[in-house]
PDB file of C-alpha atoms in Angstrom:
ATOM      1  CA  GLY A   1       1.435  -9.436   9.849  1.00 67.00           C
ATOM      2  CA  ALA A   2       1.181  -5.704   7.817  1.00 82.00           C
ATOM      3  CA  VAL A   3       5.163  -5.932   5.733  1.00 91.00           C
ATOM      4  CA  VAL A   4       7.174  -3.235   5.345  1.00 95.00           C
ATOM      5  CA  SER A   5      10.302  -2.717   2.505  1.00 96.00           C
ATOM      6  CA  GLN A   6      12.638  -1.041   2.451  1.00 97.00           C
ATOM      7  CA  HIS A   7      15.062  -0.724  -0.302  1.00 97.00           C
ATOM      8  CA  PRO A   8      17.714  -0.289  -0.970  1.00 97.00           C
ATOM      9  CA  SER A   9      18.941  -2.000   2.161  1.00 96.00           C
ATOM     10  CA  TRP A  10      22.101   0.320   2.188  1.00 96.00           C
ATOM     11  CA  VAL A  11      23.805   2.157   0.084  1.00 97.00           C
ATOM     12  CA  ILE A  12      27.988   4.430  -0.243  1.00 97.00           C
ATOM     13  CA  CYS A  13      27.944   7.292  -2.462  1.00 96.00           C
ATOM     14  CA  LYS A  14      30.060   9.892  -3.648  1.00 96.00           C
ATOM     15  CA  SER A  15      29.528  13.739  -2.237  1.00 97.00           C
ATOM     16  CA  GLY A  16      27.380  15.710  -4.978  1.00 96.00           C
ATOM     17  CA  THR A  17      24.702  12.529  -5.906  1.00 96.00           C
ATOM     18  CA  SER A  18      21.601  12.581  -5.768  1.00 97.00           C
ATOM     19  CA  VAL A  19      20.037   8.588  -4.185  1.00 97.00           C
ATOM     20  CA  LYS A  20      17.063   7.877  -4.494  1.00 97.00           C
ATOM     21  CA  ILE A  21      15.700   5.069  -0.972  1.00 98.00           C
ATOM     22  CA  GLU A  22      12.028   2.340  -1.946  1.00 97.00           C
ATOM     23  CA  CYS A  23       9.451   2.615   1.021  1.00 96.00           C
ATOM     24  CA  ARG A  24       7.222  -0.066  -0.040  1.00 96.00           C
ATOM     25  CA  SER A  25       3.164  -1.787   1.701  1.00 94.00           C
ATOM     26  CA  LEU A  26       3.722  -5.614   0.675  1.00 93.00           C
ATOM     27  CA  ASP A  27       0.682  -6.384   1.332  1.00 90.00           C
ATOM     28  CA  PHE A  28      -1.756  -3.425   2.240  1.00 91.00           C
ATOM     29  CA  GLN A  29      -2.585   0.254   1.107  1.00 91.00           C
ATOM     30  CA  ALA A  30      -0.941   2.925   3.432  1.00 89.00           C
ATOM     31  CA  THR A  31      -3.170   6.023   3.514  1.00 82.00           C
ATOM     32  CA  THR A  32      -0.335   7.909   5.285  1.00 91.00           C
ATOM     33  CA  MET A  33       2.978   7.167   4.906  1.00 94.00           C
ATOM     34  CA  PHE A  34       6.710   9.056   7.226  1.00 95.00           C
ATOM     35  CA  TRP A  35       9.825   9.039   7.010  1.00 97.00           C
ATOM     36  CA  TYR A  36      12.362   8.753   9.514  1.00 96.00           C
ATOM     37  CA  ARG A  37      15.941  10.159  10.669  1.00 96.00           C
ATOM     38  CA  GLN A  38      18.081   8.116  12.689  1.00 95.00           C
ATOM     39  CA  PHE A  39      21.420   9.004  13.515  1.00 91.00           C
ATOM     40  CA  PRO A  40      24.425   6.449  15.462  1.00 88.00           C
ATOM     41  CA  LYS A  41      23.200   6.426  19.007  1.00 84.00           C
ATOM     42  CA  GLN A  42      19.457   8.050  18.968  1.00 89.00           C
ATOM     43  CA  SER A  43      16.107   7.911  18.780  1.00 92.00           C
ATOM     44  CA  LEU A  44      13.875   7.959  15.608  1.00 94.00           C
ATOM     45  CA  MET A  45      13.425  11.914  14.476  1.00 94.00           C
ATOM     46  CA  LEU A  46      10.272  11.990  11.598  1.00 93.00           C
ATOM     47  CA  MET A  47      10.891  14.067   8.646  1.00 95.00           C
ATOM     48  CA  ALA A  48       7.894  13.875   6.875  1.00 94.00           C
ATOM     49  CA  THR A  49       4.665  13.505   6.425  1.00 92.00           C
ATOM     50  CA  SER A  50       3.647  11.885   2.568  1.00 91.00           C
ATOM     51  CA  ASN A  51      -0.575  11.648   1.633  1.00 87.00           C
ATOM     52  CA  GLU A  52      -0.899   9.652  -1.265  1.00 83.00           C
ATOM     53  CA  GLY A  53      -1.379  12.022  -4.529  1.00 81.00           C
ATOM     54  CA  SER A  54      -0.319  15.515  -2.467  1.00 84.00           C
ATOM     55  CA  LYS A  55       2.917  17.424  -1.076  1.00 87.00           C
ATOM     56  CA  ALA A  56       4.647  16.342   1.902  1.00 91.00           C
ATOM     57  CA  THR A  57       4.592  17.575   5.179  1.00 92.00           C
ATOM     58  CA  TYR A  58       7.891  18.414   6.548  1.00 95.00           C
ATOM     59  CA  GLU A  59       9.147  19.107  10.474  1.00 93.00           C
ATOM     60  CA  GLN A  60      10.769  21.746  11.129  1.00 92.00           C
ATOM     61  CA  GLY A  61      14.466  21.860   9.656  1.00 93.00           C
ATOM     62  CA  VAL A  62      14.308  19.300   7.691  1.00 94.00           C
ATOM     63  CA  GLU A  63      14.788  21.136   3.946  1.00 94.00           C
ATOM     64  CA  LYS A  64      12.212  19.621   1.034  1.00 92.00           C
ATOM     65  CA  ASP A  65      14.417  21.082  -1.642  1.00 94.00           C
ATOM     66  CA  LYS A  66      17.170  18.291  -0.502  1.00 96.00           C
ATOM     67  CA  PHE A  67      14.698  15.946   0.342  1.00 97.00           C
ATOM     68  CA  LEU A  68      12.628  15.429  -1.989  1.00 95.00           C
ATOM     69  CA  ILE A  69       9.017  12.719  -1.530  1.00 94.00           C
ATOM     70  CA  ASN A  70       6.846  11.404  -3.993  1.00 90.00           C
ATOM     71  CA  HIS A  71       4.374   9.298  -2.862  1.00 89.00           C
ATOM     72  CA  ALA A  72       2.441   8.222  -5.886  1.00 83.00           C
ATOM     73  CA  SER A  73       0.557   5.318  -4.929  1.00 89.00           C
ATOM     74  CA  LEU A  74      -1.268   3.865  -2.016  1.00 90.00           C
ATOM     75  CA  THR A  75       1.505   1.009  -1.960  1.00 93.00           C
ATOM     76  CA  LEU A  76       5.334   3.346  -2.606  1.00 94.00           C
ATOM     77  CA  SER A  77       6.625   6.681  -1.024  1.00 94.00           C
ATOM     78  CA  THR A  78      10.454   7.204  -2.566  1.00 95.00           C
ATOM     79  CA  LEU A  79      12.358   9.240  -0.194  1.00 97.00           C
ATOM     80  CA  THR A  80      15.497  11.087  -2.144  1.00 97.00           C
ATOM     81  CA  VAL A  81      18.592  12.046  -0.949  1.00 97.00           C
ATOM     82  CA  THR A  82      19.216  15.841  -4.025  1.00 97.00           C
ATOM     83  CA  SER A  83      23.171  16.595  -3.297  1.00 96.00           C
ATOM     84  CA  ALA A  84      23.767  14.648  -1.058  1.00 96.00           C
ATOM     85  CA  HIS A  85      26.695  16.279   2.026  1.00 96.00           C
ATOM     86  CA  PRO A  86      28.811  12.780   4.323  1.00 96.00           C
ATOM     87  CA  GLU A  87      26.087  15.320   6.648  1.00 95.00           C
ATOM     88  CA  ASP A  88      23.565  13.300   5.089  1.00 96.00           C
ATOM     89  CA  SER A  89      25.197  10.041   6.622  1.00 96.00           C
ATOM     90  CA  SER A  90      22.642   8.800   8.843  1.00 96.00           C
ATOM     91  CA  PHE A  91      19.614   5.984   9.258  1.00 97.00           C
ATOM     92  CA  TYR A  92      16.600   6.206   7.432  1.00 98.00           C
ATOM     93  CA  ILE A  93      13.715   4.222   8.242  1.00 97.00           C
ATOM     94  CA  CYS A  94      10.521   5.245   6.454  1.00 97.00           C
ATOM     95  CA  SER A  95       6.768   3.414   8.390  1.00 96.00           C
ATOM     96  CA  ALA A  96       3.412   3.063   6.679  1.00 94.00           C
ATOM     97  CA  SER A  97       0.015   3.735   8.295  1.00 90.00           C
ATOM     98  CA  THR A  98      -3.303   1.310   8.248  1.00 85.00           C
ATOM     99  CA  GLY A  99      -4.429   4.896   9.499  1.00 79.00           C
ATOM    100  CA  GLN A 100      -4.607   3.564  13.053  1.00 78.00           C
ATOM    101  CA  THR A 101      -0.612   1.477  13.119  1.00 84.00           C
ATOM    102  CA  GLN A 102       2.337   2.159  12.120  1.00 89.00           C
ATOM    103  CA  PHE A 103       4.337  -0.413  10.768  1.00 92.00           C
ATOM    104  CA  PHE A 104       8.420   0.163   9.724  1.00 95.00           C
ATOM    105  CA  GLY A 105      10.640  -1.414   7.289  1.00 96.00           C
ATOM    106  CA  PRO A 106      13.820  -1.821   8.404  1.00 96.00           C
ATOM    107  CA  GLY A 107      15.491   0.969   7.647  1.00 97.00           C
ATOM    108  CA  THR A 108      18.284   1.872   4.769  1.00 97.00           C
ATOM    109  CA  ARG A 109      21.713   2.965   6.149  1.00 97.00           C
ATOM    110  CA  LEU A 110      23.059   5.967   3.633  1.00 97.00           C
ATOM    111  CA  THR A 111      26.984   6.186   3.430  1.00 97.00           C
ATOM    112  CA  VAL A 112      27.511   9.192   1.907  1.00 97.00           C
ATOM    113  CA  LEU A 113      31.418   9.657   1.326  1.00 96.00           C
TER     114      LEU A 113
ATOM    115  CA  THR B   1       6.631  20.784  19.611  1.00 56.00           C
ATOM    116  CA  GLN B   2       5.708  17.451  22.349  1.00 62.00           C
ATOM    117  CA  LEU B   3       9.064  15.370  23.819  1.00 81.00           C
ATOM    118  CA  LEU B   4       9.142  12.446  25.748  1.00 92.00           C
ATOM    119  CA  GLU B   5      11.855  11.524  27.959  1.00 95.00           C
ATOM    120  CA  GLN B   6      13.101   8.632  28.597  1.00 96.00           C
ATOM    121  CA  SER B   7      15.209   7.398  31.668  1.00 96.00           C
ATOM    122  CA  PRO B   8      17.591   5.710  31.651  1.00 97.00           C
ATOM    123  CA  GLN B   9      18.929   6.918  28.310  1.00 95.00           C
ATOM    124  CA  PHE B  10      21.628   4.042  29.283  1.00 96.00           C
ATOM    125  CA  LEU B  11      21.107   0.633  31.376  1.00 96.00           C
ATOM    126  CA  SER B  12      23.976  -2.551  31.192  1.00 97.00           C
ATOM    127  CA  ILE B  13      22.858  -5.252  34.129  1.00 97.00           C
ATOM    128  CA  GLN B  14      22.799  -8.931  34.661  1.00 97.00           C
ATOM    129  CA  GLU B  15      20.890 -12.028  33.245  1.00 97.00           C
ATOM    130  CA  GLY B  16      18.069 -11.958  35.591  1.00 97.00           C
ATOM    131  CA  GLU B  17      17.059  -8.376  36.908  1.00 97.00           C
ATOM    132  CA  ASN B  18      14.288  -6.467  37.009  1.00 97.00           C
ATOM    133  CA  LEU B  19      14.266  -3.305  35.315  1.00 97.00           C
ATOM    134  CA  THR B  20      11.929  -0.203  34.831  1.00 98.00           C
ATOM    135  CA  VAL B  21      12.161   2.355  32.086  1.00 98.00           C
ATOM    136  CA  TYR B  22      10.639   5.290  32.664  1.00 98.00           C
ATOM    137  CA  CYS B  23       8.958   7.644  29.197  1.00 97.00           C
ATOM    138  CA  ASN B  24       7.941  11.592  30.536  1.00 96.00           C
ATOM    139  CA  SER B  25       6.403  14.260  29.291  1.00 93.00           C
ATOM    140  CA  SER B  26       5.199  17.475  30.012  1.00 90.00           C
ATOM    141  CA  SER B  27       2.054  16.794  27.523  1.00 89.00           C
ATOM    142  CA  VAL B  28      -1.417  14.153  26.462  1.00 90.00           C
ATOM    143  CA  PHE B  29      -0.980  11.099  24.631  1.00 90.00           C
ATOM    144  CA  SER B  30      -3.954  10.192  23.007  1.00 89.00           C
ATOM    145  CA  SER B  31      -1.733   6.828  22.821  1.00 90.00           C
ATOM    146  CA  LEU B  32       1.041   5.618  22.964  1.00 93.00           C
ATOM    147  CA  GLN B  33       3.376   2.445  22.048  1.00 95.00           C
ATOM    148  CA  TRP B  34       6.602   0.966  22.592  1.00 97.00           C
ATOM    149  CA  TYR B  35       9.233  -0.423  20.452  1.00 96.00           C
ATOM    150  CA  ARG B  36      12.020  -1.958  20.766  1.00 96.00           C
ATOM    151  CA  GLN B  37      15.112  -1.101  18.231  1.00 95.00           C
ATOM    152  CA  GLU B  38      18.218  -3.949  17.165  1.00 93.00           C
ATOM    153  CA  PRO B  39      20.904  -2.273  15.490  1.00 90.00           C
ATOM    154  CA  GLY B  40      20.456  -2.393  11.322  1.00 90.00           C
ATOM    155  CA  GLU B  41      17.202  -3.387  11.444  1.00 93.00           C
ATOM    156  CA  GLY B  42      13.905  -0.737  12.380  1.00 94.00           C
ATOM    157  CA  PRO B  43      11.263  -0.681  15.030  1.00 95.00           C
ATOM    158  CA  VAL B  44       8.869  -3.291  16.385  1.00 94.00           C
ATOM    159  CA  LEU B  45       6.001  -2.235  18.375  1.00 93.00           C
ATOM    160  CA  LEU B  46       5.743  -4.352  21.642  1.00 96.00           C
ATOM    161  CA  VAL B  47       2.900  -3.159  22.504  1.00 95.00           C
ATOM    162  CA  THR B  48       0.126   0.717  22.671  1.00 93.00           C
ATOM    163  CA  VAL B  49      -1.780   1.302  25.593  1.00 94.00           C
ATOM    164  CA  VAL B  50      -4.965   4.445  25.271  1.00 91.00           C
ATOM    165  CA  THR B  51      -6.608   4.609  28.100  1.00 92.00           C
ATOM    166  CA  GLY B  52      -5.325   6.574  31.308  1.00 93.00           C
ATOM    167  CA  GLY B  53      -3.909   3.634  33.890  1.00 94.00           C
ATOM    168  CA  GLU B  54      -3.540   0.897  31.719  1.00 95.00           C
ATOM    169  CA  VAL B  55      -1.617  -1.981  32.907  1.00 97.00           C
ATOM    170  CA  LYS B  56      -0.840  -4.034  29.729  1.00 97.00           C
ATOM    171  CA  LYS B  57       1.331  -7.715  30.336  1.00 97.00           C
ATOM    172  CA  LEU B  58       3.891  -9.533  27.348  1.00 94.00           C
ATOM    173  CA  LYS B  59       5.228 -11.902  29.164  1.00 95.00           C
ATOM    174  CA  ARG B  60       7.940 -11.074  31.718  1.00 97.00           C
ATOM    175  CA  LEU B  61       7.145  -7.100  30.580  1.00 97.00           C
ATOM    176  CA  THR B  62       4.503  -4.622  32.200  1.00 98.00           C
ATOM    177  CA  PHE B  63       3.442  -1.854  30.397  1.00 97.00           C
ATOM    178  CA  GLN B  64       1.907   1.037  32.331  1.00 97.00           C
ATOM    179  CA  PHE B  65       0.663   4.446  30.601  1.00 96.00           C
ATOM    180  CA  GLY B  66       0.564   7.025  33.226  1.00 95.00           C
ATOM    181  CA  ASP B  67      -3.612   8.092  34.481  1.00 94.00           C
ATOM    182  CA  ALA B  68      -2.736  11.824  32.867  1.00 93.00           C
ATOM    183  CA  ARG B  69      -1.312   9.685  29.380  1.00 92.00           C
ATOM    184  CA  LYS B  70       1.209  12.457  29.605  1.00 93.00           C
ATOM    185  CA  ASP B  71       3.938   9.218  30.891  1.00 95.00           C
ATOM    186  CA  SER B  72       5.201   5.250  30.612  1.00 97.00           C
ATOM    187  CA  SER B  73       6.622   2.699  32.109  1.00 97.00           C
ATOM    188  CA  LEU B  74       8.329  -0.094  31.123  1.00 98.00           C
ATOM    189  CA  HIS B  75       9.308  -2.890  33.406  1.00 98.00           C
ATOM    190  CA  ILE B  76      11.335  -6.122  32.391  1.00 98.00           C
ATOM    191  CA  THR B  77      11.211  -9.351  35.204  1.00 97.00           C
ATOM    192  CA  ALA B  78      14.179 -11.623  35.544  1.00 98.00           C
ATOM    193  CA  ALA B  79      15.642  -9.676  31.762  1.00 97.00           C
ATOM    194  CA  GLN B  80      17.594 -12.260  29.170  1.00 97.00           C
ATOM    195  CA  PRO B  81      20.175 -11.462  27.407  1.00 96.00           C
ATOM    196  CA  GLY B  82      17.920 -11.809  24.708  1.00 95.00           C
ATOM    197  CA  ASP B  83      16.253  -8.236  26.010  1.00 96.00           C
ATOM    198  CA  THR B  84      18.905  -6.379  24.763  1.00 96.00           C
ATOM    199  CA  GLY B  85      18.110  -3.112  22.738  1.00 96.00           C
ATOM    200  CA  LEU B  86      17.217  -0.135  21.854  1.00 96.00           C
ATOM    201  CA  TYR B  87      13.279   0.827  23.321  1.00 97.00           C
ATOM    202  CA  LEU B  88      11.570   3.624  22.028  1.00 97.00           C
ATOM    203  CA  CYS B  89       8.609   4.526  23.323  1.00 97.00           C
ATOM    204  CA  ALA B  90       6.511   7.171  20.982  1.00 95.00           C
ATOM    205  CA  GLY B  91       2.878   8.666  21.510  1.00 93.00           C
ATOM    206  CA  GLU B  92       0.194   9.608  18.912  1.00 88.00           C
ATOM    207  CA  GLU B  93      -0.903  13.083  18.503  1.00 78.00           C
ATOM    208  CA  THR B  94      -4.209  13.982  20.364  1.00 67.00           C
ATOM    209  CA  TYR B  95      -4.281  15.959  17.243  1.00 62.00           C
ATOM    210  CA  ASN B  96      -3.492  13.701  14.487  1.00 60.00           C
ATOM    211  CA  THR B  97      -3.984  10.625  15.236  1.00 59.00           C
ATOM    212  CA  ASP B  98      -1.475   9.223  12.364  1.00 77.00           C
ATOM    213  CA  LYS B  99       1.860  10.926  14.445  1.00 85.00           C
ATOM    214  CA  LEU B 100       4.062   9.911  16.230  1.00 90.00           C
ATOM    215  CA  ILE B 101       6.753  11.300  18.179  1.00 91.00           C
ATOM    216  CA  PHE B 102       9.420   9.559  19.556  1.00 94.00           C
ATOM    217  CA  GLY B 103      11.192   9.532  23.251  1.00 95.00           C
ATOM    218  CA  THR B 104      13.872   9.746  23.230  1.00 94.00           C
ATOM    219  CA  GLY B 105      15.417   6.672  23.801  1.00 95.00           C
ATOM    220  CA  THR B 106      16.426   3.087  26.236  1.00 97.00           C
ATOM    221  CA  ARG B 107      19.650   1.218  25.108  1.00 96.00           C
ATOM    222  CA  LEU B 108      19.592  -1.677  27.215  1.00 97.00           C
ATOM    223  CA  GLN B 109      22.430  -4.872  27.404  1.00 97.00           C
ATOM    224  CA  VAL B 110      22.124  -7.342  29.800  1.00 97.00           C
ATOM    225  CA  PHE B 111      25.715 -10.500  30.532  1.00 96.00           C
ATOM    226  CA  PRO B 112      24.654 -13.300  31.180  1.00 95.00           C
TER     227      PRO B 112
END
């Protein structure tokens, strides 16, 4: 089956620093990649939709200047949390879509001190 | 914005019991998916239902899509501790075939 990886799997950073999370589709090319955020004991909330070579589409309430998304190729999308603060601490999950099915990564746990 | 409400929110049962999780919306979805997620991991797809009234079975799990494609249910027969996890329904928006809207989630705990 299709495999999606995320790196790093967890990261701890100081408040004010920026953190980059990578999402890769390992054995297929993804037409679209999605970024989700999940707080403890809650469901997944879509943050943005990312298409290769074009600007990401952000959901209402998600700051595009804070959550920078770069989709450089059909197998790689990155999410950079800029000037991270403790309230940005969360579980970030990406998915890669073939156009019919989304395959989810294992998630990245971000803790901002 | 389309919303998907799941009920119950939490469920703790003994091994061997049956249970049903509901996923409801006032909006129509082109398809609906069910996922199970374990702590610290991404969600894993269990099933996709597409046709109104469709019923799919996966071993002890039975999934049904409502006739109007607005709701769905997941029934587990003879639950086992290995069924423990967060169950999420997700609807595919009718006008965007890629975008998923996730339900509020049902956390299931099955005790031996």
